[in-house]
Amino acid sequence: MNKKIILISNTSWYLFNFRLNLMLHLQNLGYEVIAVAPPDDYSSRFAPLGIRFIAMPMDNKGTDPIKDSLLILRFVRLFLTLKPDCVLSYTPKCNIYASLAAGFLNIPIINNVSGLGTAFIKENVVTQIVTWLYTISLRKSAKIFFQNKDDLMLFIDKGLVNAKLTDLLPGSGVDVRHFTPAPQPVKKDRFAFLLVARMLKDKGIVEFVDAARSLKNQYPHIECQLLGFLDAKNPSVISLQEMQAWVDEGVVNYLGVSDTVIGFLRQADCVVLPSYYREGVPRSLLEAASVAKPIITTNAVGCREVVDDGVNGFLCEPRSVDDLKAKMEQMLLLPEAERIQMGLNGREKMLRQFDEQIVIDRYVEVIGQFHNSTF
């Protein structure tokens, strides 16, 4: 009978887009793989690949203690029914509540702290509650992966985790065999800055629009593009009305949502992410660098891991429209050969440090240790 591994996230979209190759690899090794998440448009895509999907209702953004208590009970019931040999957990709410359930049932759980989001941007009551929840939930984790050193040291310094159980991964990694540079140089008569992210204020969307507005007055041939979904449930969301106003003004082009991001990345001249959201390591930046595009991002947690300033892009100060505009102008005015070399430097960095296979191999190694002991 095959060993059973469950992967849990707060969206099916996340598991399909960020963890599919890990699931397929585990499947090829003989594990029975089960994806658990709230249902969305991506939920039906697992079955054709031989991966069982189980819908798990979850209030992703809510803080209702009654609903969250019920979520713990749903996880307990799920684990009792499926009897998994190991659970892989992603995203904050799953890391907390699935860990409590797994710990109660003595099921090995591997957590992945993929950024701390808005809760740790400033200290408040929510931060204190989340800190306490992490402390009690992660104490029985078998392994806790972090995506950047800042988050790792924060959790250790605050005593939220046992340092011996932690490890550092290169973000979620990037599939360097899929995200490759364009076969031929793209010839066009405009310079395109592209921002790929959920349309949240914390991602620096407003700062990007303000910088774009100022730059377009000086350089009418530039095009500033936004690609990503409008997350209506997030308090930091850019409204459809705001987005439409910017488009009508001619400041940005909103490209909507796409499953084929690689085409947009290859068409761009520079990828920008002025985020001050507490990122893990932004997947959009890894994908941009992997297709050999120079990057402008903030000197902030998670983002700065991807860019060696002046080598494969530029770092700017968080929340500073002036500095963002200056770095965008600097990139625009670079000789084309230097800009292309920046992109190639980024591609080399991805091959060396951020190949998704590094992440997969580390998971397999840790799971194998359980296989030889607790499995």
mmCIF file of C-alpha atoms in Angstrom:
data_model
loop_
_atom_site.group_PDB
_atom_site.id
_atom_site.type_symbol
_atom_site.label_atom_id
_atom_site.label_comp_id
_atom_site.label_asym_id
_atom_site.label_seq_id
_atom_site.Cartn_x
_atom_site.Cartn_y
_atom_site.Cartn_z
ATOM 1 C CA MET A 1 0.000 0.000 0.000
ATOM 2 C CA ASN A 2 1.405 3.379 -1.054
ATOM 3 C CA LYS A 3 2.378 5.949 1.546
ATOM 4 C CA LYS A 4 -0.108 8.822 1.553
ATOM 5 C CA ILE A 5 0.904 12.502 1.437
ATOM 6 C CA ILE A 6 -1.530 15.420 1.712
ATOM 7 C CA LEU A 7 -0.710 18.925 0.471
ATOM 8 C CA ILE A 8 -2.828 21.717 1.958
ATOM 9 C CA SER A 9 -3.217 25.356 0.930
ATOM 10 C CA ASN A 10 -5.774 28.151 1.136
ATOM 11 C CA THR A 11 -6.408 27.990 -2.645
ATOM 12 C CA SER A 12 -6.357 25.280 -5.299
ATOM 13 C CA TRP A 13 -4.738 27.907 -7.516
ATOM 14 C CA TYR A 14 -1.682 27.986 -5.250
ATOM 15 C CA LEU A 15 -1.209 24.223 -5.193
ATOM 16 C CA PHE A 16 -1.635 23.896 -8.959
ATOM 17 C CA ASN A 17 0.639 26.793 -9.888
ATOM 18 C CA PHE A 18 3.316 26.518 -7.194
ATOM 19 C CA ARG A 19 3.398 22.865 -6.054
ATOM 20 C CA LEU A 20 2.287 20.767 -9.018
ATOM 21 C CA ASN A 21 5.783 19.611 -9.981
ATOM 22 C CA LEU A 22 6.439 18.544 -6.381
ATOM 23 C CA MET A 23 3.182 16.556 -6.363
ATOM 24 C CA LEU A 24 3.991 14.872 -9.679
ATOM 25 C CA HIS A 25 7.501 14.033 -8.484
ATOM 26 C CA LEU A 26 6.175 12.461 -5.278
ATOM 27 C CA GLN A 27 3.648 10.563 -7.345
ATOM 28 C CA ASN A 28 6.430 9.190 -9.566
ATOM 29 C CA LEU A 29 8.224 8.015 -6.426
ATOM 30 C CA GLY A 30 5.189 5.907 -5.554
ATOM 31 C CA TYR A 31 3.393 8.108 -3.032
ATOM 32 C CA GLU A 32 -0.365 8.606 -3.125
ATOM 33 C CA VAL A 33 -0.762 12.378 -3.376
ATOM 34 C CA ILE A 34 -3.886 14.253 -2.260
ATOM 35 C CA ALA A 35 -4.484 17.995 -2.754
ATOM 36 C CA VAL A 36 -6.658 19.748 -0.151
ATOM 37 C CA ALA A 37 -7.877 23.336 -0.568
ATOM 38 C CA PRO A 38 -11.007 25.451 -0.980
ATOM 39 C CA PRO A 39 -12.555 24.776 -4.397
ATOM 40 C CA ASP A 40 -11.858 27.204 -7.256
ATOM 41 C CA ASP A 41 -11.354 27.115 -11.020
ATOM 42 C CA TYR A 42 -8.171 25.036 -10.625
ATOM 43 C CA SER A 43 -9.647 22.267 -8.472
ATOM 44 C CA SER A 44 -10.745 20.151 -11.434
ATOM 45 C CA ARG A 45 -7.255 20.138 -12.952
ATOM 46 C CA PHE A 46 -5.790 17.637 -10.478
ATOM 47 C CA ALA A 47 -7.893 14.560 -11.336
ATOM 48 C CA PRO A 48 -6.628 14.175 -14.945
ATOM 49 C CA LEU A 49 -3.106 14.037 -13.480
ATOM 50 C CA GLY A 50 -4.023 11.246 -11.081
ATOM 51 C CA ILE A 51 -4.069 13.524 -8.056
ATOM 52 C CA ARG A 52 -7.082 13.272 -5.788
ATOM 53 C CA PHE A 53 -8.608 16.600 -4.783
ATOM 54 C CA ILE A 54 -10.616 17.177 -1.615
ATOM 55 C CA ALA A 55 -12.457 20.469 -1.102
ATOM 56 C CA MET A 56 -11.826 22.114 2.267
ATOM 57 C CA PRO A 57 -13.998 25.179 3.045
ATOM 58 C CA MET A 58 -11.884 27.931 4.534
ATOM 59 C CA ASP A 59 -12.410 31.616 5.355
ATOM 60 C CA ASN A 60 -9.020 32.783 4.108
ATOM 61 C CA LYS A 61 -9.132 36.373 5.332
ATOM 62 C CA GLY A 62 -11.488 36.017 8.294
ATOM 63 C CA THR A 63 -10.514 36.141 11.959
ATOM 64 C CA ASP A 64 -13.691 34.683 13.440
ATOM 65 C CA PRO A 65 -12.534 32.356 16.282
ATOM 66 C CA ILE A 66 -15.613 30.151 15.948
ATOM 67 C CA LYS A 67 -15.047 29.566 12.219
ATOM 68 C CA ASP A 68 -11.354 28.934 12.830
ATOM 69 C CA SER A 69 -12.171 26.427 15.576
ATOM 70 C CA LEU A 70 -14.434 24.613 13.153
ATOM 71 C CA LEU A 71 -11.570 24.570 10.641
ATOM 72 C CA ILE A 72 -9.412 22.710 13.169
ATOM 73 C CA LEU A 73 -12.189 20.155 13.593
ATOM 74 C CA ARG A 74 -12.492 19.757 9.806
ATOM 75 C CA PHE A 75 -8.764 19.065 9.587
ATOM 76 C CA VAL A 76 -8.971 16.542 12.438
ATOM 77 C CA ARG A 77 -11.860 14.753 10.715
ATOM 78 C CA LEU A 78 -10.003 14.797 7.383
ATOM 79 C CA PHE A 79 -6.820 13.357 8.881
ATOM 80 C CA LEU A 80 -8.726 10.682 10.800
ATOM 81 C CA THR A 81 -10.490 9.655 7.587
ATOM 82 C CA LEU A 82 -7.490 9.686 5.248
ATOM 83 C CA LYS A 83 -4.813 8.613 7.753
ATOM 84 C CA PRO A 84 -1.982 10.403 5.904
ATOM 85 C CA ASP A 85 1.617 9.409 6.536
ATOM 86 C CA CYS A 86 2.712 13.032 6.132
ATOM 87 C CA VAL A 87 1.127 16.459 5.584
ATOM 88 C CA LEU A 88 2.735 19.312 3.637
ATOM 89 C CA SER A 89 1.202 22.652 4.598
ATOM 90 C CA TYR A 90 1.353 26.038 2.878
ATOM 91 C CA THR A 91 -0.060 29.516 3.575
ATOM 92 C CA PRO A 92 -0.608 30.977 7.087
ATOM 93 C CA LYS A 93 -4.052 29.686 8.028
ATOM 94 C CA CYS A 94 -3.182 26.149 6.972
ATOM 95 C CA ASN A 95 0.181 26.275 8.741
ATOM 96 C CA ILE A 96 -1.593 27.187 11.968
ATOM 97 C CA TYR A 97 -4.780 25.133 11.974
ATOM 98 C CA ALA A 98 -3.644 22.041 10.051
ATOM 99 C CA SER A 99 -0.608 21.914 12.342
ATOM 100 C CA LEU A 100 -2.792 21.967 15.442
ATOM 101 C CA ALA A 101 -4.837 19.085 14.045
ATOM 102 C CA ALA A 102 -1.788 17.097 12.900
ATOM 103 C CA GLY A 103 -0.043 17.663 16.222
ATOM 104 C CA PHE A 104 -3.080 16.420 18.125
ATOM 105 C CA LEU A 105 -3.088 13.223 16.031
ATOM 106 C CA ASN A 106 0.727 12.801 16.000
ATOM 107 C CA ILE A 107 0.881 13.028 12.199
ATOM 108 C CA PRO A 108 4.170 14.419 10.791
ATOM 109 C CA ILE A 109 3.592 17.829 9.213
ATOM 110 C CA ILE A 110 6.057 19.882 7.175
ATOM 111 C CA ASN A 111 5.241 23.589 7.153
ATOM 112 C CA ASN A 112 6.328 26.135 4.577
ATOM 113 C CA VAL A 113 6.313 29.755 5.771
ATOM 114 C CA SER A 114 6.000 31.528 2.429
ATOM 115 C CA GLY A 115 6.035 35.104 3.668
ATOM 116 C CA LEU A 116 4.186 36.738 6.538
ATOM 117 C CA GLY A 117 1.903 39.034 4.526
ATOM 118 C CA THR A 118 0.278 42.068 6.078
ATOM 119 C CA ALA A 119 0.099 40.743 9.654
ATOM 120 C CA PHE A 120 3.779 41.475 10.305
ATOM 121 C CA ILE A 121 4.086 44.797 8.453
ATOM 122 C CA LYS A 122 3.345 46.672 11.665
ATOM 123 C CA GLU A 123 2.947 45.558 15.256
ATOM 124 C CA ASN A 124 -0.660 45.468 16.430
ATOM 125 C CA VAL A 125 -3.161 43.185 18.155
ATOM 126 C CA VAL A 126 -3.473 41.002 15.052
ATOM 127 C CA THR A 127 0.298 40.510 15.025
ATOM 128 C CA GLN A 128 0.224 39.429 18.670
ATOM 129 C CA ILE A 129 -2.580 36.936 18.032
ATOM 130 C CA VAL A 130 -0.883 35.493 14.936
ATOM 131 C CA THR A 131 2.422 35.256 16.824
ATOM 132 C CA TRP A 132 0.744 33.298 19.634
ATOM 133 C CA LEU A 133 -1.009 30.998 17.163
ATOM 134 C CA TYR A 134 2.257 30.235 15.374
ATOM 135 C CA THR A 135 3.931 29.492 18.718
ATOM 136 C CA ILE A 136 1.391 26.864 19.790
ATOM 137 C CA SER A 137 0.808 25.372 16.334
ATOM 138 C CA LEU A 138 4.378 24.860 15.115
ATOM 139 C CA ARG A 139 5.764 23.293 18.279
ATOM 140 C CA LYS A 140 4.984 19.764 17.005
ATOM 141 C CA SER A 141 6.029 20.329 13.380
ATOM 142 C CA ALA A 142 8.435 17.791 11.948
ATOM 143 C CA LYS A 143 10.098 20.433 9.762
ATOM 144 C CA ILE A 144 9.506 24.137 9.124
ATOM 145 C CA PHE A 145 10.781 25.526 5.844
ATOM 146 C CA PHE A 146 11.283 29.278 5.385
ATOM 147 C CA GLN A 147 11.736 31.131 2.103
ATOM 148 C CA ASN A 148 14.021 33.924 3.285
ATOM 149 C CA LYS A 149 16.497 34.489 6.124
ATOM 150 C CA ASP A 150 14.585 37.455 7.583
ATOM 151 C CA ASP A 151 11.494 35.355 8.330
ATOM 152 C CA LEU A 152 13.616 32.467 9.614
ATOM 153 C CA MET A 153 15.512 34.682 12.076
ATOM 154 C CA LEU A 154 12.333 36.501 13.151
ATOM 155 C CA PHE A 155 10.676 33.221 14.155
ATOM 156 C CA ILE A 156 13.798 31.983 15.932
ATOM 157 C CA ASP A 157 14.453 35.280 17.733
ATOM 158 C CA LYS A 158 10.841 35.479 18.932
ATOM 159 C CA GLY A 159 10.994 31.889 20.124
ATOM 160 C CA LEU A 160 8.162 30.811 17.824
ATOM 161 C CA VAL A 161 9.993 27.715 16.572
ATOM 162 C CA ASN A 162 12.676 25.254 17.552
ATOM 163 C CA ALA A 163 15.664 26.342 15.464
ATOM 164 C CA LYS A 164 16.724 22.705 15.022
ATOM 165 C CA LEU A 165 13.527 22.000 13.095
ATOM 166 C CA THR A 166 13.945 24.877 10.631
ATOM 167 C CA ASP A 167 15.503 25.013 7.201
ATOM 168 C CA LEU A 168 15.834 27.580 4.414
ATOM 169 C CA LEU A 169 14.563 27.051 0.869
ATOM 170 C CA PRO A 170 15.120 29.253 -2.208
ATOM 171 C CA GLY A 171 11.526 30.455 -2.223
ATOM 172 C CA SER A 172 9.171 28.073 -3.969
ATOM 173 C CA GLY A 173 11.752 27.770 -6.733
ATOM 174 C CA VAL A 174 11.118 28.254 -10.427
ATOM 175 C CA ASP A 175 10.793 25.724 -13.230
ATOM 176 C CA VAL A 176 13.843 26.846 -15.209
ATOM 177 C CA ARG A 177 13.086 24.282 -17.916
ATOM 178 C CA HIS A 178 9.733 25.937 -18.646
ATOM 179 C CA PHE A 179 10.540 29.580 -17.910
ATOM 180 C CA THR A 180 13.242 30.058 -20.527
ATOM 181 C CA PRO A 181 14.302 33.180 -22.447
ATOM 182 C CA ALA A 182 12.544 33.946 -25.725
ATOM 183 C CA PRO A 183 14.133 32.048 -28.653
ATOM 184 C CA GLN A 184 14.394 35.276 -30.658
ATOM 185 C CA PRO A 185 14.813 38.900 -29.513
ATOM 186 C CA VAL A 186 11.501 40.738 -29.421
ATOM 187 C CA LYS A 187 11.540 43.761 -31.749
ATOM 188 C CA LYS A 188 9.141 46.560 -30.919
ATOM 189 C CA ASP A 189 8.843 50.323 -30.888
ATOM 190 C CA ARG A 190 7.934 50.715 -27.233
ATOM 191 C CA PHE A 191 9.548 49.965 -23.871
ATOM 192 C CA ALA A 192 7.348 47.840 -21.591
ATOM 193 C CA PHE A 193 7.463 47.756 -17.790
ATOM 194 C CA LEU A 194 5.415 44.823 -16.468
ATOM 195 C CA LEU A 195 4.134 44.236 -12.932
ATOM 196 C CA VAL A 196 2.796 40.738 -12.205
ATOM 197 C CA ALA A 197 1.011 40.297 -8.867
ATOM 198 C CA ARG A 198 -2.328 40.202 -7.129
ATOM 199 C CA MET A 199 -3.704 43.707 -7.468
ATOM 200 C CA LEU A 200 -3.133 44.758 -3.841
ATOM 201 C CA LYS A 201 -1.959 48.097 -2.513
ATOM 202 C CA ASP A 202 0.637 46.266 -0.396
ATOM 203 C CA LYS A 203 2.225 45.008 -3.616
ATOM 204 C CA GLY A 204 3.123 48.603 -4.508
ATOM 205 C CA ILE A 205 0.503 48.941 -7.253
ATOM 206 C CA VAL A 206 -0.314 52.581 -6.419
ATOM 207 C CA GLU A 207 3.370 53.524 -6.297
ATOM 208 C CA PHE A 208 3.892 51.873 -9.685
ATOM 209 C CA VAL A 209 0.978 53.784 -11.196
ATOM 210 C CA ASP A 210 2.205 57.101 -9.763
ATOM 211 C CA ALA A 211 5.734 56.465 -11.064
ATOM 212 C CA ALA A 212 4.306 55.448 -14.455
ATOM 213 C CA ARG A 213 2.230 58.629 -14.656
ATOM 214 C CA SER A 214 5.291 60.787 -14.066
ATOM 215 C CA LEU A 215 7.519 58.818 -16.439
ATOM 216 C CA LYS A 216 5.024 58.797 -19.305
ATOM 217 C CA ASN A 217 5.031 62.591 -19.285
ATOM 218 C CA GLN A 218 8.746 62.478 -20.123
ATOM 219 C CA TYR A 219 8.858 59.266 -22.170
ATOM 220 C CA PRO A 220 5.567 58.817 -24.052
ATOM 221 C CA HIS A 221 6.805 55.626 -25.761
ATOM 222 C CA ILE A 222 6.871 53.559 -22.556
ATOM 223 C CA GLU A 223 4.075 51.171 -21.665
ATOM 224 C CA CYS A 224 3.320 50.238 -18.065
ATOM 225 C CA GLN A 225 1.398 46.977 -17.695
ATOM 226 C CA LEU A 226 -0.398 45.278 -14.816
ATOM 227 C CA LEU A 227 -1.115 41.546 -14.834
ATOM 228 C CA GLY A 228 -2.919 39.733 -12.017
ATOM 229 C CA PHE A 229 -6.295 39.149 -10.434
ATOM 230 C CA LEU A 230 -8.346 41.567 -8.390
ATOM 231 C CA ASP A 231 -8.785 39.873 -5.002
ATOM 232 C CA ALA A 232 -12.102 41.262 -3.828
ATOM 233 C CA LYS A 233 -11.845 39.665 -0.369
ATOM 234 C CA ASN A 234 -8.574 41.369 0.539
ATOM 235 C CA PRO A 235 -8.803 44.713 2.403
ATOM 236 C CA SER A 236 -5.821 45.980 0.416
ATOM 237 C CA VAL A 237 -7.397 45.265 -2.967
ATOM 238 C CA ILE A 238 -7.357 47.696 -5.870
ATOM 239 C CA SER A 239 -10.991 48.153 -6.871
ATOM 240 C CA LEU A 240 -12.231 47.612 -10.394
ATOM 241 C CA GLN A 241 -13.232 51.294 -10.464
ATOM 242 C CA GLU A 242 -9.712 52.418 -9.534
ATOM 243 C CA MET A 243 -8.196 50.159 -12.168
ATOM 244 C CA GLN A 244 -10.587 51.386 -14.850
ATOM 245 C CA ALA A 245 -9.815 55.009 -13.990
ATOM 246 C CA TRP A 246 -6.090 54.403 -14.478
ATOM 247 C CA VAL A 247 -6.700 52.630 -17.788
ATOM 248 C CA ASP A 248 -8.997 55.428 -19.004
ATOM 249 C CA GLU A 249 -6.346 57.963 -18.030
ATOM 250 C CA GLY A 250 -3.844 56.093 -20.193
ATOM 251 C CA VAL A 251 -1.358 55.542 -17.354
ATOM 252 C CA VAL A 252 -1.381 51.733 -17.394
ATOM 253 C CA ASN A 253 -2.680 48.815 -19.410
ATOM 254 C CA TYR A 254 -4.466 46.199 -17.307
ATOM 255 C CA LEU A 255 -3.886 42.779 -18.871
ATOM 256 C CA GLY A 256 -6.262 40.861 -16.618
ATOM 257 C CA VAL A 257 -5.407 37.319 -15.559
ATOM 258 C CA SER A 258 -3.516 34.695 -17.536
ATOM 259 C CA ASP A 259 -2.410 31.068 -17.215
ATOM 260 C CA THR A 260 0.362 31.741 -19.728
ATOM 261 C CA VAL A 261 2.378 34.386 -17.913
ATOM 262 C CA ILE A 262 5.549 33.404 -19.741
ATOM 263 C CA GLY A 263 4.382 35.104 -22.941
ATOM 264 C CA PHE A 264 3.851 38.431 -21.172
ATOM 265 C CA LEU A 265 7.208 38.134 -19.379
ATOM 266 C CA ARG A 266 9.041 37.497 -22.626
ATOM 267 C CA GLN A 267 7.412 40.551 -24.249
ATOM 268 C CA ALA A 268 8.416 42.867 -21.382
ATOM 269 C CA ASP A 269 11.633 44.871 -21.239
ATOM 270 C CA CYS A 270 11.705 45.060 -17.453
ATOM 271 C CA VAL A 271 9.648 43.456 -14.672
ATOM 272 C CA VAL A 272 8.774 45.629 -11.667
ATOM 273 C CA LEU A 273 7.482 44.673 -8.220
ATOM 274 C CA PRO A 274 7.590 47.560 -5.690
ATOM 275 C CA SER A 275 6.073 45.392 -2.944
ATOM 276 C CA TYR A 276 6.136 46.192 0.756
ATOM 277 C CA TYR A 277 3.949 43.159 1.510
ATOM 278 C CA ARG A 278 5.968 40.776 3.700
ATOM 279 C CA GLU A 279 6.880 38.392 0.884
ATOM 280 C CA GLY A 280 8.422 34.938 1.060
ATOM 281 C CA VAL A 281 10.232 35.148 -2.263
ATOM 282 C CA PRO A 282 7.888 36.412 -5.011
ATOM 283 C CA ARG A 283 7.374 33.733 -7.641
ATOM 284 C CA SER A 284 6.713 36.393 -10.293
ATOM 285 C CA LEU A 285 10.249 37.748 -9.845
ATOM 286 C CA LEU A 286 11.780 34.274 -10.062
ATOM 287 C CA GLU A 287 9.882 33.611 -13.284
ATOM 288 C CA ALA A 288 10.914 36.999 -14.700
ATOM 289 C CA ALA A 289 14.592 36.390 -13.940
ATOM 290 C CA SER A 290 14.359 32.869 -15.351
ATOM 291 C CA VAL A 291 13.229 34.248 -18.725
ATOM 292 C CA ALA A 292 16.202 36.650 -18.558
ATOM 293 C CA LYS A 293 14.384 39.887 -17.787
ATOM 294 C CA PRO A 294 15.992 42.591 -15.638
ATOM 295 C CA ILE A 295 14.079 43.394 -12.460
ATOM 296 C CA ILE A 296 13.250 46.399 -10.320
ATOM 297 C CA THR A 297 11.991 45.555 -6.857
ATOM 298 C CA THR A 298 12.113 46.858 -3.312
ATOM 299 C CA ASN A 299 14.911 46.467 -0.813
ATOM 300 C CA ALA A 300 12.450 44.573 1.380
ATOM 301 C CA VAL A 301 12.057 41.135 2.937
ATOM 302 C CA GLY A 302 11.800 38.437 0.287
ATOM 303 C CA CYS A 303 12.152 40.757 -2.702
ATOM 304 C CA ARG A 304 15.821 41.579 -2.213
ATOM 305 C CA GLU A 305 16.704 37.866 -2.318
ATOM 306 C CA VAL A 306 16.058 37.844 -6.068
ATOM 307 C CA VAL A 307 18.068 40.916 -7.098
ATOM 308 C CA ASP A 308 21.774 41.615 -6.807
ATOM 309 C CA ASP A 309 21.605 45.394 -7.102
ATOM 310 C CA GLY A 310 23.167 46.595 -10.333
ATOM 311 C CA VAL A 311 23.839 43.020 -11.526
ATOM 312 C CA ASN A 312 20.455 41.603 -12.571
ATOM 313 C CA GLY A 313 18.316 44.613 -11.697
ATOM 314 C CA PHE A 314 17.854 47.504 -9.292
ATOM 315 C CA LEU A 315 16.562 47.751 -5.728
ATOM 316 C CA CYS A 316 14.440 50.722 -4.691
ATOM 317 C CA GLU A 317 13.149 51.955 -1.354
ATOM 318 C CA PRO A 318 9.729 50.622 -0.304
ATOM 319 C CA ARG A 319 6.795 53.060 -0.632
ATOM 320 C CA SER A 320 8.982 55.655 -2.414
ATOM 321 C CA VAL A 321 7.479 56.768 -5.716
ATOM 322 C CA ASP A 322 10.471 59.028 -6.390
ATOM 323 C CA ASP A 323 13.025 56.243 -5.948
ATOM 324 C CA LEU A 324 10.938 53.803 -7.961
ATOM 325 C CA LYS A 325 10.636 56.322 -10.781
ATOM 326 C CA ALA A 326 14.391 56.977 -10.656
ATOM 327 C CA LYS A 327 15.190 53.260 -10.968
ATOM 328 C CA MET A 328 12.685 52.797 -13.788
ATOM 329 C CA GLU A 329 14.229 55.749 -15.622
ATOM 330 C CA GLN A 330 17.701 54.350 -15.013
ATOM 331 C CA MET A 331 16.644 51.037 -16.520
ATOM 332 C CA LEU A 332 14.969 52.760 -19.461
ATOM 333 C CA LEU A 333 18.105 54.745 -20.300
ATOM 334 C CA LEU A 334 20.541 51.839 -20.019
ATOM 335 C CA PRO A 335 22.195 50.794 -23.285
ATOM 336 C CA GLU A 336 20.330 47.796 -24.660
ATOM 337 C CA ALA A 337 23.368 45.521 -24.397
ATOM 338 C CA GLU A 338 23.723 46.273 -20.662
ATOM 339 C CA ARG A 339 20.040 45.639 -20.058
ATOM 340 C CA ILE A 340 20.203 42.322 -21.912
ATOM 341 C CA GLN A 341 23.254 41.314 -19.890
ATOM 342 C CA MET A 342 21.358 42.114 -16.678
ATOM 343 C CA GLY A 343 18.656 39.711 -17.779
ATOM 344 C CA LEU A 344 21.196 37.003 -18.566
ATOM 345 C CA ASN A 345 22.759 37.521 -15.136
ATOM 346 C CA GLY A 346 19.326 36.921 -13.615
ATOM 347 C CA ARG A 347 18.879 33.731 -15.626
ATOM 348 C CA GLU A 348 22.232 32.455 -14.365
ATOM 349 C CA LYS A 349 21.234 33.301 -10.780
ATOM 350 C CA MET A 350 18.026 31.281 -11.150
ATOM 351 C CA LEU A 351 19.904 28.272 -12.511
ATOM 352 C CA ARG A 352 22.413 28.482 -9.680
ATOM 353 C CA GLN A 353 20.227 29.327 -6.686
ATOM 354 C CA PHE A 354 16.494 29.059 -7.388
ATOM 355 C CA ASP A 355 15.913 26.003 -9.580
ATOM 356 C CA GLU A 356 12.662 24.380 -8.414
ATOM 357 C CA GLN A 357 14.417 21.020 -8.403
ATOM 358 C CA ILE A 358 16.433 22.204 -5.378
ATOM 359 C CA VAL A 359 13.165 22.649 -3.471
ATOM 360 C CA ILE A 360 11.739 19.314 -4.640
ATOM 361 C CA ASP A 361 14.910 17.432 -3.706
ATOM 362 C CA ARG A 362 14.883 18.944 -0.216
ATOM 363 C CA TYR A 363 11.268 17.900 0.353
ATOM 364 C CA VAL A 364 12.009 14.381 -0.868
ATOM 365 C CA GLU A 365 15.008 14.191 1.449
ATOM 366 C CA VAL A 366 13.001 15.244 4.516
ATOM 367 C CA ILE A 367 10.056 12.981 3.640
ATOM 368 C CA GLY A 368 12.520 10.123 3.141
ATOM 369 C CA GLN A 369 13.822 10.640 6.664
ATOM 370 C CA PHE A 370 10.273 10.149 7.981
ATOM 371 C CA HIS A 371 9.886 7.133 5.732
ATOM 372 C CA ASN A 372 12.874 5.516 7.410
ATOM 373 C CA SER A 373 11.723 6.429 10.918
ATOM 374 C CA THR A 374 8.125 7.407 11.660
ATOM 375 C CA PHE A 375 6.464 6.275 8.420
#
